[in-house]
mmCIF file of C-alpha atoms and ligand atoms in Angstrom:
data_model
loop_
_atom_site.group_PDB
_atom_site.id
_atom_site.type_symbol
_atom_site.label_atom_id
_atom_site.label_comp_id
_atom_site.label_asym_id
_atom_site.label_seq_id
_atom_site.Cartn_x
_atom_site.Cartn_y
_atom_site.Cartn_z
ATOM 1 C CA MET O 1 11.309 25.360 40.524
ATOM 2 C CA THR O 2 15.099 25.504 40.907
ATOM 3 C CA ALA O 3 17.421 23.536 38.674
ATOM 4 C CA GLU O 4 18.488 21.430 41.687
ATOM 5 C CA ALA O 5 14.897 20.570 42.563
ATOM 6 C CA LEU O 6 14.203 19.617 38.963
ATOM 7 C CA ALA O 7 17.282 17.445 38.792
ATOM 8 C CA ALA O 8 16.148 15.621 41.896
ATOM 9 C CA GLU O 9 12.623 15.159 40.569
ATOM 10 C CA TYR O 10 13.490 13.992 37.091
ATOM 11 C CA THR O 11 16.248 11.455 37.310
ATOM 12 C CA THR O 12 14.702 8.997 34.895
ATOM 13 C CA THR O 13 13.771 9.178 31.222
ATOM 14 C CA ALA O 14 10.577 11.071 30.517
ATOM 15 C CA ASP O 15 7.684 8.726 29.709
ATOM 16 C CA MET O 16 6.406 9.786 26.306
ATOM 17 C CA GLY O 17 3.633 7.206 26.132
ATOM 18 C CA GLU O 18 5.154 5.501 23.078
ATOM 19 C CA LEU O 19 5.670 1.783 22.567
ATOM 20 C CA ALA O 20 8.280 2.326 19.842
ATOM 21 C CA PRO O 21 11.713 2.769 21.431
ATOM 22 C CA TYR O 22 13.097 6.309 21.854
ATOM 23 C CA ALA O 23 15.235 6.259 25.008
ATOM 24 C CA GLY O 24 19.007 6.254 24.754
ATOM 25 C CA GLY O 25 19.245 8.941 22.078
ATOM 26 C CA PRO O 26 21.632 11.887 22.382
ATOM 27 C CA ASP O 27 21.091 14.194 25.358
ATOM 28 C CA LEU O 28 20.060 17.802 25.002
ATOM 29 C CA THR O 29 22.804 20.316 25.721
ATOM 30 C CA ASP O 30 20.909 23.568 25.221
ATOM 31 C CA ALA O 31 17.329 24.837 25.130
ATOM 32 C CA ALA O 32 16.030 28.394 24.787
ATOM 33 C CA SER O 33 12.622 29.892 24.111
ATOM 34 C CA HIS O 34 12.600 32.577 21.444
ATOM 35 C CA ASN O 35 9.976 34.062 19.097
ATOM 36 C CA GLY O 36 7.298 31.450 19.663
ATOM 37 C CA SER O 37 9.664 28.462 19.446
ATOM 38 C CA VAL O 38 12.033 26.510 21.622
ATOM 39 C CA GLN O 39 15.449 26.092 20.033
ATOM 40 C CA LEU O 40 17.096 22.818 20.988
ATOM 41 C CA THR O 41 20.666 21.570 20.611
ATOM 42 C CA TRP O 42 21.717 17.979 21.221
ATOM 43 C CA GLU O 43 25.144 16.655 22.133
ATOM 44 C CA ASP O 44 25.595 15.258 18.592
ATOM 45 C CA GLY O 45 25.282 18.804 17.192
ATOM 46 C CA THR O 46 21.717 18.428 15.898
ATOM 47 C CA GLN O 47 19.680 21.629 16.209
ATOM 48 C CA ALA O 48 15.958 22.083 15.747
ATOM 49 C CA ASP O 49 13.184 24.587 16.434
ATOM 50 C CA PHE O 50 9.968 23.341 17.974
ATOM 51 C CA PRO O 51 7.076 25.848 17.858
ATOM 52 C CA LEU O 52 5.355 26.380 21.231
ATOM 53 C CA MET O 53 1.991 25.133 19.987
ATOM 54 C CA TRP O 54 3.623 21.905 18.745
ATOM 55 C CA LEU O 55 5.246 21.345 22.140
ATOM 56 C CA ARG O 56 2.043 22.050 24.047
ATOM 57 C CA ASP O 57 0.104 19.761 21.673
ATOM 58 C CA HIS O 58 2.611 16.920 22.266
ATOM 59 C CA CYS O 59 2.761 17.148 26.058
ATOM 60 C CA ALA O 60 2.812 13.517 27.262
ATOM 61 C CA CYS O 61 1.595 14.047 30.820
ATOM 62 C CA THR O 62 -1.362 11.952 31.924
ATOM 63 C CA GLN O 63 -3.760 14.877 31.471
ATOM 64 C CA CYS O 64 -2.628 15.454 27.927
ATOM 65 C CA ARG O 65 -2.100 11.884 26.745
ATOM 66 C CA HIS O 66 -4.216 9.000 28.007
ATOM 67 C CA PRO O 67 -1.962 6.781 30.126
ATOM 68 C CA GLN O 68 -3.684 3.575 28.952
ATOM 69 C CA THR O 69 -4.596 4.191 25.319
ATOM 70 C CA ARG O 70 -1.643 6.528 24.651
ATOM 71 C CA GLU O 71 -4.032 8.676 22.618
ATOM 72 C CA ARG O 72 -4.074 12.461 22.621
ATOM 73 C CA LEU O 73 -6.339 14.163 25.163
ATOM 74 C CA VAL O 74 -5.041 17.725 24.900
ATOM 75 C CA ARG O 75 -7.157 19.871 22.563
ATOM 76 C CA ILE O 76 -5.429 22.862 21.040
ATOM 77 C CA ILE O 77 -8.838 24.386 20.298
ATOM 78 C CA ASP O 78 -9.250 24.998 24.048
ATOM 79 C CA LEU O 79 -5.938 26.884 24.268
ATOM 80 C CA PRO O 80 -5.263 30.519 23.325
ATOM 81 C CA GLU O 81 -4.161 30.864 19.715
ATOM 82 C CA THR O 82 -0.903 32.441 20.837
ATOM 83 C CA LEU O 83 0.753 30.741 23.783
ATOM 84 C CA PRO O 84 2.742 32.595 26.422
ATOM 85 C CA GLU O 85 6.458 31.795 26.673
ATOM 86 C CA PRO O 86 7.099 28.857 29.006
ATOM 87 C CA ALA O 87 10.004 28.629 31.457
ATOM 88 C CA VAL O 88 12.516 26.337 29.733
ATOM 89 C CA THR O 89 14.901 24.068 31.651
ATOM 90 C CA LEU O 90 17.008 20.995 30.955
ATOM 91 C CA THR O 91 16.833 18.341 33.626
ATOM 92 C CA GLU O 92 19.841 16.422 34.880
ATOM 93 C CA SER O 93 18.791 13.437 32.790
ATOM 94 C CA GLY O 94 18.881 15.645 29.695
ATOM 95 C CA ALA O 95 15.100 15.945 29.283
ATOM 96 C CA LEU O 96 13.342 19.177 28.304
ATOM 97 C CA HIS O 97 11.121 20.661 31.011
ATOM 98 C CA LEU O 98 8.612 23.389 30.190
ATOM 99 C CA GLU O 99 6.524 25.274 32.724
ATOM 100 C CA TRP O 100 3.607 26.987 31.030
ATOM 101 C CA PRO O 101 2.236 30.037 32.864
ATOM 102 C CA ALA O 102 -1.431 30.033 33.811
ATOM 103 C CA MET O 103 -3.651 31.029 30.900
ATOM 104 C CA GLU O 104 -7.379 31.431 30.470
ATOM 105 C CA GLY O 105 -9.095 28.306 31.766
ATOM 106 C CA PHE O 106 -5.786 26.625 32.623
ATOM 107 C CA GLY O 107 -3.563 26.666 35.661
ATOM 108 C CA VAL O 108 0.213 26.369 35.475
ATOM 109 C CA HIS O 109 1.086 23.270 33.426
ATOM 110 C CA GLU O 110 4.324 21.282 33.245
ATOM 111 C CA SER O 111 5.541 19.302 30.245
ATOM 112 C CA LEU O 112 8.485 16.941 30.173
ATOM 113 C CA PHE O 113 9.997 15.701 26.895
ATOM 114 C CA ASP O 114 12.539 12.943 26.505
ATOM 115 C CA ALA O 115 15.609 14.178 24.583
ATOM 116 C CA GLY O 116 15.757 11.045 22.385
ATOM 117 C CA TRP O 117 12.060 11.294 21.541
ATOM 118 C CA LEU O 118 12.522 14.917 20.444
ATOM 119 C CA HIS O 119 15.663 13.978 18.517
ATOM 120 C CA GLN O 120 13.663 11.411 16.512
ATOM 121 C CA ARG O 121 11.323 14.261 15.555
ATOM 122 C CA ALA O 122 13.961 16.946 14.923
ATOM 123 C CA ASP O 123 13.701 16.556 11.156
ATOM 124 C CA ALA O 124 10.043 16.924 10.269
ATOM 125 C CA SER O 125 10.765 15.885 6.688
ATOM 126 C CA ARG O 126 12.006 12.464 7.808
ATOM 127 C CA ALA O 127 9.407 9.857 6.959
ATOM 128 C CA ASP O 128 8.384 7.029 9.227
ATOM 129 C CA PRO O 129 11.179 4.480 8.637
ATOM 130 C CA LEU O 130 8.705 1.944 7.220
ATOM 131 C CA ASP O 131 7.410 4.471 4.704
ATOM 132 C CA VAL O 132 10.844 4.777 3.116
ATOM 133 C CA ASP O 133 10.698 3.084 -0.269
ATOM 134 C CA ARG O 134 12.847 -0.035 -0.067
ATOM 135 C CA LYS O 135 11.686 -1.599 -3.297
ATOM 136 C CA THR O 136 14.384 -3.438 -5.232
ATOM 137 C CA PRO O 137 13.363 -3.897 -8.869
ATOM 138 C CA TRP O 138 13.985 -7.358 -10.306
ATOM 139 C CA THR O 139 13.996 -9.360 -13.529
ATOM 140 C CA SER O 140 13.870 -13.082 -14.329
ATOM 141 C CA ALA O 141 17.401 -13.339 -12.886
ATOM 142 C CA ILE O 142 15.892 -13.311 -9.400
ATOM 143 C CA ALA O 143 15.274 -17.039 -9.962
ATOM 144 C CA ASP O 144 18.874 -17.562 -8.783
ATOM 145 C CA ALA O 145 18.246 -15.833 -5.433
ATOM 146 C CA LEU O 146 14.597 -16.361 -4.563
ATOM 147 C CA PRO O 147 13.397 -14.829 -1.291
ATOM 148 C CA VAL O 148 12.461 -18.097 0.427
ATOM 149 C CA VAL O 149 11.451 -18.596 4.065
ATOM 150 C CA ASP O 150 10.850 -21.955 5.727
ATOM 151 C CA HIS O 151 7.223 -22.385 6.774
ATOM 152 C CA HIS O 152 8.187 -23.580 10.266
ATOM 153 C CA ALA O 153 10.496 -20.594 10.823
ATOM 154 C CA PHE O 154 7.781 -18.221 9.594
ATOM 155 C CA MET O 155 5.142 -19.669 11.906
ATOM 156 C CA ASN O 156 7.342 -20.091 14.982
ATOM 157 C CA THR O 157 10.154 -17.525 14.998
ATOM 158 C CA GLU O 158 10.308 -13.739 14.883
ATOM 159 C CA ALA O 159 13.323 -13.957 12.566
ATOM 160 C CA GLY O 160 11.395 -16.088 10.053
ATOM 161 C CA LEU O 161 8.419 -13.751 10.107
ATOM 162 C CA SER O 162 10.663 -10.698 9.831
ATOM 163 C CA ASP O 163 12.598 -12.138 6.841
ATOM 164 C CA TRP O 164 9.307 -12.790 5.070
ATOM 165 C CA LEU O 165 7.976 -9.278 5.764
ATOM 166 C CA GLN O 166 11.208 -7.674 4.588
ATOM 167 C CA ALA O 167 11.176 -9.695 1.350
ATOM 168 C CA LEU O 168 7.640 -8.460 0.658
ATOM 169 C CA ASP O 169 8.818 -4.883 1.194
ATOM 170 C CA ARG O 170 11.866 -5.262 -0.997
ATOM 171 C CA TYR O 171 10.911 -7.609 -3.825
ATOM 172 C CA GLY O 172 7.128 -7.459 -3.521
ATOM 173 C CA PHE O 173 7.004 -11.232 -3.088
ATOM 174 C CA ALA O 174 8.206 -14.066 -0.880
ATOM 175 C CA VAL O 175 8.038 -17.854 -1.061
ATOM 176 C CA LEU O 176 7.213 -20.096 1.895
ATOM 177 C CA ARG O 177 8.386 -23.712 1.676
ATOM 178 C CA ASN O 178 7.952 -27.011 3.495
ATOM 179 C CA GLY O 179 4.477 -26.304 4.876
ATOM 180 C CA PRO O 180 1.674 -28.780 5.496
ATOM 181 C CA THR O 181 -0.900 -29.580 2.804
ATOM 182 C CA GLU O 182 -3.992 -29.306 4.999
ATOM 183 C CA PRO O 183 -6.802 -27.196 3.539
ATOM 184 C CA GLY O 184 -7.090 -23.830 5.313
ATOM 185 C CA GLU O 185 -3.345 -23.416 5.932
ATOM 186 C CA VAL O 186 -3.401 -20.186 3.888
ATOM 187 C CA ILE O 187 -5.672 -18.647 6.529
ATOM 188 C CA ARG O 188 -3.403 -19.793 9.364
ATOM 189 C CA VAL O 189 -0.461 -18.202 7.533
ATOM 190 C CA ALA O 190 -2.410 -14.956 7.016
ATOM 191 C CA GLU O 191 -3.394 -14.907 10.690
ATOM 192 C CA ARG O 192 0.279 -15.034 11.653
ATOM 193 C CA VAL O 193 0.365 -11.475 10.223
ATOM 194 C CA GLY O 194 -3.129 -10.106 10.809
ATOM 195 C CA TRP O 195 -6.678 -10.654 9.584
ATOM 196 C CA PRO O 196 -7.412 -11.910 6.077
ATOM 197 C CA ARG O 197 -9.372 -9.505 3.931
ATOM 198 C CA GLU O 198 -12.710 -10.826 2.718
ATOM 199 C CA THR O 199 -13.954 -10.144 -0.803
ATOM 200 C CA ASN O 200 -16.810 -11.290 -3.007
ATOM 201 C CA PHE O 201 -14.757 -14.516 -3.406
ATOM 202 C CA GLY O 202 -14.946 -15.180 0.346
ATOM 203 C CA ARG O 203 -12.483 -15.203 3.234
ATOM 204 C CA HIS O 204 -10.339 -17.523 1.169
ATOM 205 C CA PHE O 205 -10.812 -18.810 -2.382
ATOM 206 C CA ASP O 206 -10.052 -22.153 -3.992
ATOM 207 C CA VAL O 207 -8.173 -21.998 -7.284
ATOM 208 C CA VAL O 208 -9.312 -25.238 -8.944
ATOM 209 C CA SER O 209 -10.772 -26.074 -12.312
ATOM 210 C CA MET O 210 -14.538 -25.930 -11.689
ATOM 211 C CA PRO O 211 -17.427 -27.106 -13.855
ATOM 212 C CA ASP O 212 -19.346 -23.815 -13.456
ATOM 213 C CA PRO O 213 -16.746 -21.062 -12.992
ATOM 214 C CA ASN O 214 -17.499 -17.369 -12.341
ATOM 215 C CA ASN O 215 -13.875 -16.310 -12.901
ATOM 216 C CA ALA O 216 -10.997 -17.215 -15.229
ATOM 217 C CA ALA O 217 -8.933 -18.426 -12.265
ATOM 218 C CA TYR O 218 -11.470 -21.216 -11.738
ATOM 219 C CA THR O 219 -10.839 -22.677 -15.201
ATOM 220 C CA ALA O 220 -7.799 -24.457 -16.622
ATOM 221 C CA VAL O 221 -6.934 -21.732 -19.149
ATOM 222 C CA ALA O 222 -3.670 -19.790 -19.141
ATOM 223 C CA LEU O 223 -3.783 -16.552 -17.147
ATOM 224 C CA GLU O 224 -1.828 -13.629 -18.549
ATOM 225 C CA PRO O 225 0.077 -11.547 -15.968
ATOM 226 C CA HIS O 226 -2.502 -9.650 -13.935
ATOM 227 C CA VAL O 227 -3.423 -8.063 -10.631
ATOM 228 C CA ASP O 228 -6.497 -9.245 -8.763
ATOM 229 C CA LEU O 229 -9.609 -7.121 -8.298
ATOM 230 C CA PRO O 230 -8.656 -3.915 -10.153
ATOM 231 C CA ASN O 231 -12.432 -3.450 -10.364
ATOM 232 C CA TRP O 232 -12.412 -2.430 -6.685
ATOM 233 C CA GLN O 233 -11.814 1.125 -5.573
ATOM 234 C CA ARG O 234 -9.317 -0.360 -3.147
ATOM 235 C CA PRO O 235 -7.921 -3.617 -4.593
ATOM 236 C CA PRO O 236 -6.273 -5.986 -2.091
ATOM 237 C CA ASP O 237 -2.717 -4.910 -1.255
ATOM 238 C CA PHE O 238 -1.281 -8.413 -0.898
ATOM 239 C CA GLN O 239 -2.289 -11.837 -2.092
ATOM 240 C CA MET O 240 -1.264 -15.254 -0.813
ATOM 241 C CA LEU O 241 -1.536 -18.422 -2.915
ATOM 242 C CA TYR O 242 -0.967 -21.697 -1.087
ATOM 243 C CA CYS O 243 -0.433 -24.908 -3.051
ATOM 244 C CA LEU O 244 -2.166 -28.010 -1.699
ATOM 245 C CA ALA O 245 -1.840 -30.209 -4.800
ATOM 246 C CA ASN O 246 -0.258 -29.757 -8.227
ATOM 247 C CA GLU O 247 -0.262 -32.995 -10.199
ATOM 248 C CA SER O 248 -1.645 -31.698 -13.505
ATOM 249 C CA GLU O 249 0.453 -31.282 -16.595
ATOM 250 C CA GLY O 250 1.236 -27.594 -17.177
ATOM 251 C CA GLY O 251 0.146 -24.872 -14.791
ATOM 252 C CA GLU O 252 3.554 -23.250 -14.250
ATOM 253 C CA SER O 253 3.227 -20.004 -12.275
ATOM 254 C CA THR O 254 4.705 -16.640 -13.211
ATOM 255 C CA LEU O 255 5.496 -13.458 -11.310
ATOM 256 C CA THR O 256 6.514 -10.156 -12.912
ATOM 257 C CA ASP O 257 7.736 -6.992 -11.205
ATOM 258 C CA GLY O 258 5.108 -4.841 -12.892
ATOM 259 C CA MET O 259 6.410 -1.678 -11.253
ATOM 260 C CA ALA O 260 9.862 -2.261 -12.787
ATOM 261 C CA VAL O 261 8.224 -2.892 -16.170
ATOM 262 C CA ALA O 262 6.125 0.279 -15.849
ATOM 263 C CA ARG O 263 9.272 2.315 -15.142
ATOM 264 C CA ALA O 264 10.962 0.727 -18.174
ATOM 265 C CA LEU O 265 7.918 1.642 -20.255
ATOM 266 C CA ARG O 266 8.236 5.239 -19.084
ATOM 267 C CA ASP O 267 11.867 5.268 -20.339
ATOM 268 C CA ARG O 268 11.293 3.456 -23.625
ATOM 269 C CA ASP O 269 7.887 4.738 -24.671
ATOM 270 C CA PRO O 270 6.955 7.875 -22.707
ATOM 271 C CA GLU O 271 3.844 8.408 -24.817
ATOM 272 C CA ALA O 272 2.484 4.935 -24.013
ATOM 273 C CA TYR O 273 3.238 5.578 -20.330
ATOM 274 C CA ARG O 274 1.435 8.911 -20.477
ATOM 275 C CA VAL O 275 -1.647 7.338 -22.057
ATOM 276 C CA LEU O 276 -1.797 4.497 -19.501
ATOM 277 C CA THR O 277 -1.345 6.848 -16.565
ATOM 278 C CA GLU O 278 -3.815 9.506 -17.771
ATOM 279 C CA THR O 279 -6.606 7.482 -19.376
ATOM 280 C CA GLU O 280 -9.250 6.175 -17.003
ATOM 281 C CA ILE O 281 -10.912 2.957 -18.139
ATOM 282 C CA ASP O 282 -13.565 0.701 -16.611
ATOM 283 C CA PHE O 283 -13.069 -2.575 -14.765
ATOM 284 C CA ARG O 284 -16.016 -4.791 -13.823
ATOM 285 C CA PHE O 285 -16.768 -8.131 -12.225
ATOM 286 C CA GLN O 286 -20.305 -9.408 -12.536
ATOM 287 C CA ASP O 287 -22.000 -12.622 -11.480
ATOM 288 C CA GLU O 288 -25.439 -13.558 -10.078
ATOM 289 C CA SER O 289 -24.871 -11.737 -6.778
ATOM 290 C CA SER O 290 -22.220 -9.053 -7.461
ATOM 291 C CA ASP O 291 -21.504 -6.214 -9.836
ATOM 292 C CA ILE O 292 -18.318 -4.488 -8.724
ATOM 293 C CA HIS O 293 -17.059 -1.696 -10.923
ATOM 294 C CA TYR O 294 -14.338 0.940 -10.807
ATOM 295 C CA ARG O 295 -12.874 3.382 -13.303
ATOM 296 C CA ALA O 296 -9.172 4.207 -13.075
ATOM 297 C CA PRO O 297 -6.004 4.345 -15.192
ATOM 298 C CA VAL O 298 -4.066 1.122 -15.842
ATOM 299 C CA ILE O 299 -1.048 2.704 -14.144
ATOM 300 C CA GLY O 300 -1.725 4.859 -11.083
ATOM 301 C CA CYS O 301 0.987 7.418 -10.226
ATOM 302 C CA ASP O 302 2.180 9.571 -7.379
ATOM 303 C CA ASP O 303 2.604 13.351 -7.704
ATOM 304 C CA TYR O 304 6.026 12.844 -9.325
ATOM 305 C CA GLY O 305 4.728 10.534 -12.062
ATOM 306 C CA ASN O 306 6.146 7.370 -10.482
ATOM 307 C CA PRO O 307 3.959 4.266 -10.801
ATOM 308 C CA THR O 308 2.263 3.267 -7.531
ATOM 309 C CA VAL O 309 -0.754 1.087 -8.396
ATOM 310 C CA LEU O 310 -1.119 -1.249 -11.371
ATOM 311 C CA ARG O 311 -4.534 -2.260 -12.682
ATOM 312 C CA PHE O 312 -3.679 -4.727 -15.406
ATOM 313 C CA ASN O 313 -6.208 -7.533 -15.761
ATOM 314 C CA ASN O 314 -7.460 -8.087 -19.255
ATOM 315 C CA TRP O 315 -10.426 -10.343 -18.554
ATOM 316 C CA ILE O 316 -12.227 -8.021 -16.184
ATOM 317 C CA ARG O 317 -11.583 -4.924 -18.235
ATOM 318 C CA ASP O 318 -15.088 -3.607 -19.032
ATOM 319 C CA THR O 319 -16.401 -1.869 -22.160
ATOM 320 C CA LEU O 320 -13.815 0.669 -23.260
ATOM 321 C CA ARG O 321 -15.650 3.972 -22.849
ATOM 322 C CA LEU O 322 -13.394 6.533 -24.506
ATOM 323 C CA PRO O 323 -13.870 9.228 -27.138
ATOM 324 C CA ALA O 324 -13.282 7.569 -30.536
ATOM 325 C CA ALA O 325 -10.258 9.786 -31.134
ATOM 326 C CA GLU O 326 -8.502 8.277 -28.059
ATOM 327 C CA VAL O 327 -9.231 4.613 -28.704
ATOM 328 C CA ASP O 328 -6.338 3.771 -31.037
ATOM 329 C CA ALA O 329 -3.807 5.508 -28.806
ATOM 330 C CA PHE O 330 -5.102 3.551 -25.814
ATOM 331 C CA TYR O 331 -4.868 0.182 -27.588
ATOM 332 C CA ARG O 332 -1.377 0.969 -28.827
ATOM 333 C CA ALA O 333 -0.158 1.861 -25.324
ATOM 334 C CA TYR O 334 -1.943 -1.097 -23.724
ATOM 335 C CA ARG O 335 -0.440 -3.531 -26.266
ATOM 336 C CA ARG O 336 3.046 -2.070 -25.701
ATOM 337 C CA PHE O 337 2.823 -2.510 -21.913
ATOM 338 C CA TRP O 338 1.378 -6.016 -22.326
ATOM 339 C CA GLN O 339 4.213 -7.020 -24.687
ATOM 340 C CA MET O 340 6.765 -5.912 -22.079
ATOM 341 C CA LEU O 341 4.886 -7.709 -19.278
ATOM 342 C CA ARG O 342 5.054 -10.928 -21.335
ATOM 343 C CA ASP O 343 8.795 -10.581 -22.018
ATOM 344 C CA PRO O 344 10.622 -13.647 -20.577
ATOM 345 C CA ALA O 345 13.430 -11.320 -19.450
ATOM 346 C CA TRP O 346 11.054 -9.832 -16.884
ATOM 347 C CA THR O 347 9.219 -13.059 -15.990
ATOM 348 C CA LEU O 348 9.988 -15.350 -13.083
ATOM 349 C CA ARG O 349 8.672 -18.859 -13.899
ATOM 350 C CA PHE O 350 8.343 -21.674 -11.389
ATOM 351 C CA MET O 351 6.206 -24.668 -10.510
ATOM 352 C CA LEU O 352 4.423 -24.346 -7.179
ATOM 353 C CA ARG O 353 4.811 -27.547 -5.147
ATOM 354 C CA PRO O 354 2.434 -28.839 -2.487
ATOM 355 C CA GLY O 355 3.238 -27.130 0.833
ATOM 356 C CA GLU O 356 4.605 -24.003 -0.907
ATOM 357 C CA MET O 357 3.031 -20.570 -0.805
ATOM 358 C CA ILE O 358 3.716 -17.378 -2.716
ATOM 359 C CA ALA O 359 2.731 -14.030 -1.249
ATOM 360 C CA PHE O 360 2.982 -10.917 -3.378
ATOM 361 C CA ASP O 361 2.203 -7.215 -3.481
ATOM 362 C CA ASN O 362 -0.909 -7.263 -5.661
ATOM 363 C CA LEU O 363 -0.458 -3.633 -6.728
ATOM 364 C CA ARG O 364 3.160 -4.127 -7.813
ATOM 365 C CA VAL O 365 3.829 -7.744 -8.818
ATOM 366 C CA LEU O 366 1.676 -9.327 -11.501
ATOM 367 C CA HIS O 367 0.937 -13.035 -11.344
ATOM 368 C CA GLY O 368 -0.044 -15.515 -14.035
ATOM 369 C CA ARG O 369 0.016 -19.189 -14.934
ATOM 370 C CA ASP O 370 0.232 -21.492 -17.944
ATOM 371 C CA ALA O 371 -2.762 -23.535 -19.005
ATOM 372 C CA PHE O 372 -2.970 -26.962 -17.361
ATOM 373 C CA ASP O 373 -4.732 -30.199 -18.207
ATOM 374 C CA PRO O 374 -7.126 -31.062 -15.353
ATOM 375 C CA ASN O 375 -7.476 -34.601 -16.745
ATOM 376 C CA THR O 376 -3.850 -35.407 -15.931
ATOM 377 C CA GLY O 377 -4.086 -34.805 -12.172
ATOM 378 C CA HIS O 378 -5.411 -32.638 -9.367
ATOM 379 C CA ARG O 379 -4.364 -28.977 -9.029
ATOM 380 C CA HIS O 380 -5.578 -27.072 -5.980
ATOM 381 C CA LEU O 381 -4.402 -23.711 -4.646
ATOM 382 C CA GLN O 382 -6.029 -21.723 -1.866
ATOM 383 C CA GLY O 383 -5.710 -17.968 -1.746
ATOM 384 C CA THR O 384 -6.519 -14.995 0.449
ATOM 385 C CA TYR O 385 -5.702 -11.299 0.711
ATOM 386 C CA LEU O 386 -4.038 -9.072 3.289
ATOM 387 C CA ASP O 387 -4.013 -5.303 3.818
ATOM 388 C CA ARG O 388 -0.722 -3.420 3.726
ATOM 389 C CA ASP O 389 -1.628 -1.733 7.027
ATOM 390 C CA LEU O 390 -1.498 -5.093 8.791
ATOM 391 C CA ILE O 391 1.794 -6.077 7.141
ATOM 392 C CA ARG O 392 3.306 -2.754 8.276
ATOM 393 C CA SER O 393 1.794 -3.089 11.731
ATOM 394 C CA ARG O 394 3.374 -6.524 12.204
ATOM 395 C CA GLN O 395 6.741 -5.092 11.081
ATOM 396 C CA ARG O 396 6.507 -2.178 13.522
ATOM 397 C CA VAL O 397 5.597 -4.423 16.433
ATOM 398 C CA LEU O 398 8.509 -6.764 15.589
ATOM 399 C CA GLU O 399 10.892 -3.800 15.366
ATOM 400 C CA ARG O 400 9.965 -2.675 18.888
ATOM 401 C CA SER O 401 11.546 -5.779 20.365
ATOM 402 C CA ARG O 402 14.549 -5.679 18.012
ATOM 403 C CA ALA O 403 15.554 -2.090 18.798
HETATM 404 FE FE1 LIG G 501 -5.248 -13.854 -9.848
#
């Protein structure tokens, strides 16, 4: 095909079968096939090599990518292990056109790549924008600048929802205010984002003082800072606690940026940090119908030793099964971390009011409450859990329309 014919055929942006925006990026100024790759140069000076197999695998034509589901149809296992050099052309609209010669089992095949789409993928080391760590550590001083979103704005506007999602990303918590006090509102709030995650405590749970409790939360006692369900292999990523009534004396809530405290522990007492990140201990919840157990360190880390998952919950810590020689070191480290988690300098304290909801990253931000006196008035919170995948999904979908 001549360059003129191509230019006439491809006057619009190549359809890459993506819902995330990619059009409008810099145009390609040069493309050449060499040594099993296509070398590309864009008008902003960016240069990148794309191996032939990668390009063939990412062909977005309707035979290679399903036009409805946008899922991959092309199977590299059906192609020769070494691909022949394609004819490389730039179209008038700045897209990359490849014409693959016939190969065993395949006729001539054409691939068209949008220049902006390729530009987004020029740096393979660049993470998905939402996977970039945007966490801002905080202390008790955050009380002066709480991430608060109005319930009506959250439920009815994209901006309100987006502000709430961004606060969760950044601070690991967000407050909703001025909501109704109808039972079940916590589920309606969760459904604004995705689907609530069910656990052995149900689709939602009622935090009230009960006569026959199966969990500390269902009593009136104080709750030390903790994460929920560390006894699960995969504890809930996010928790939401919605206040319907709070007339009892006491019962102030607390939030603590446990990830910030864990990093401080690593600086101040590296040995305690090492013990809590390397020593696996048991967590267990048991009642008449469940027995859910998991063994893991109190502080889970990534490959670089940075804390990623906290499992601090003293009342569902199970029998400590460690060699006797390790027991004292564990208790020392555990006590040290606990002392720091209790430090008022790290603790945000507040009274939840009816119609308010806190949502928090259950693996990062620890929550707690003071004891309350159930004889002085009614206290009723409803809670549920949400998966991080659904929080991220809602953010990505919102970002499509904002781009
Ligand atoms: Fe809890």
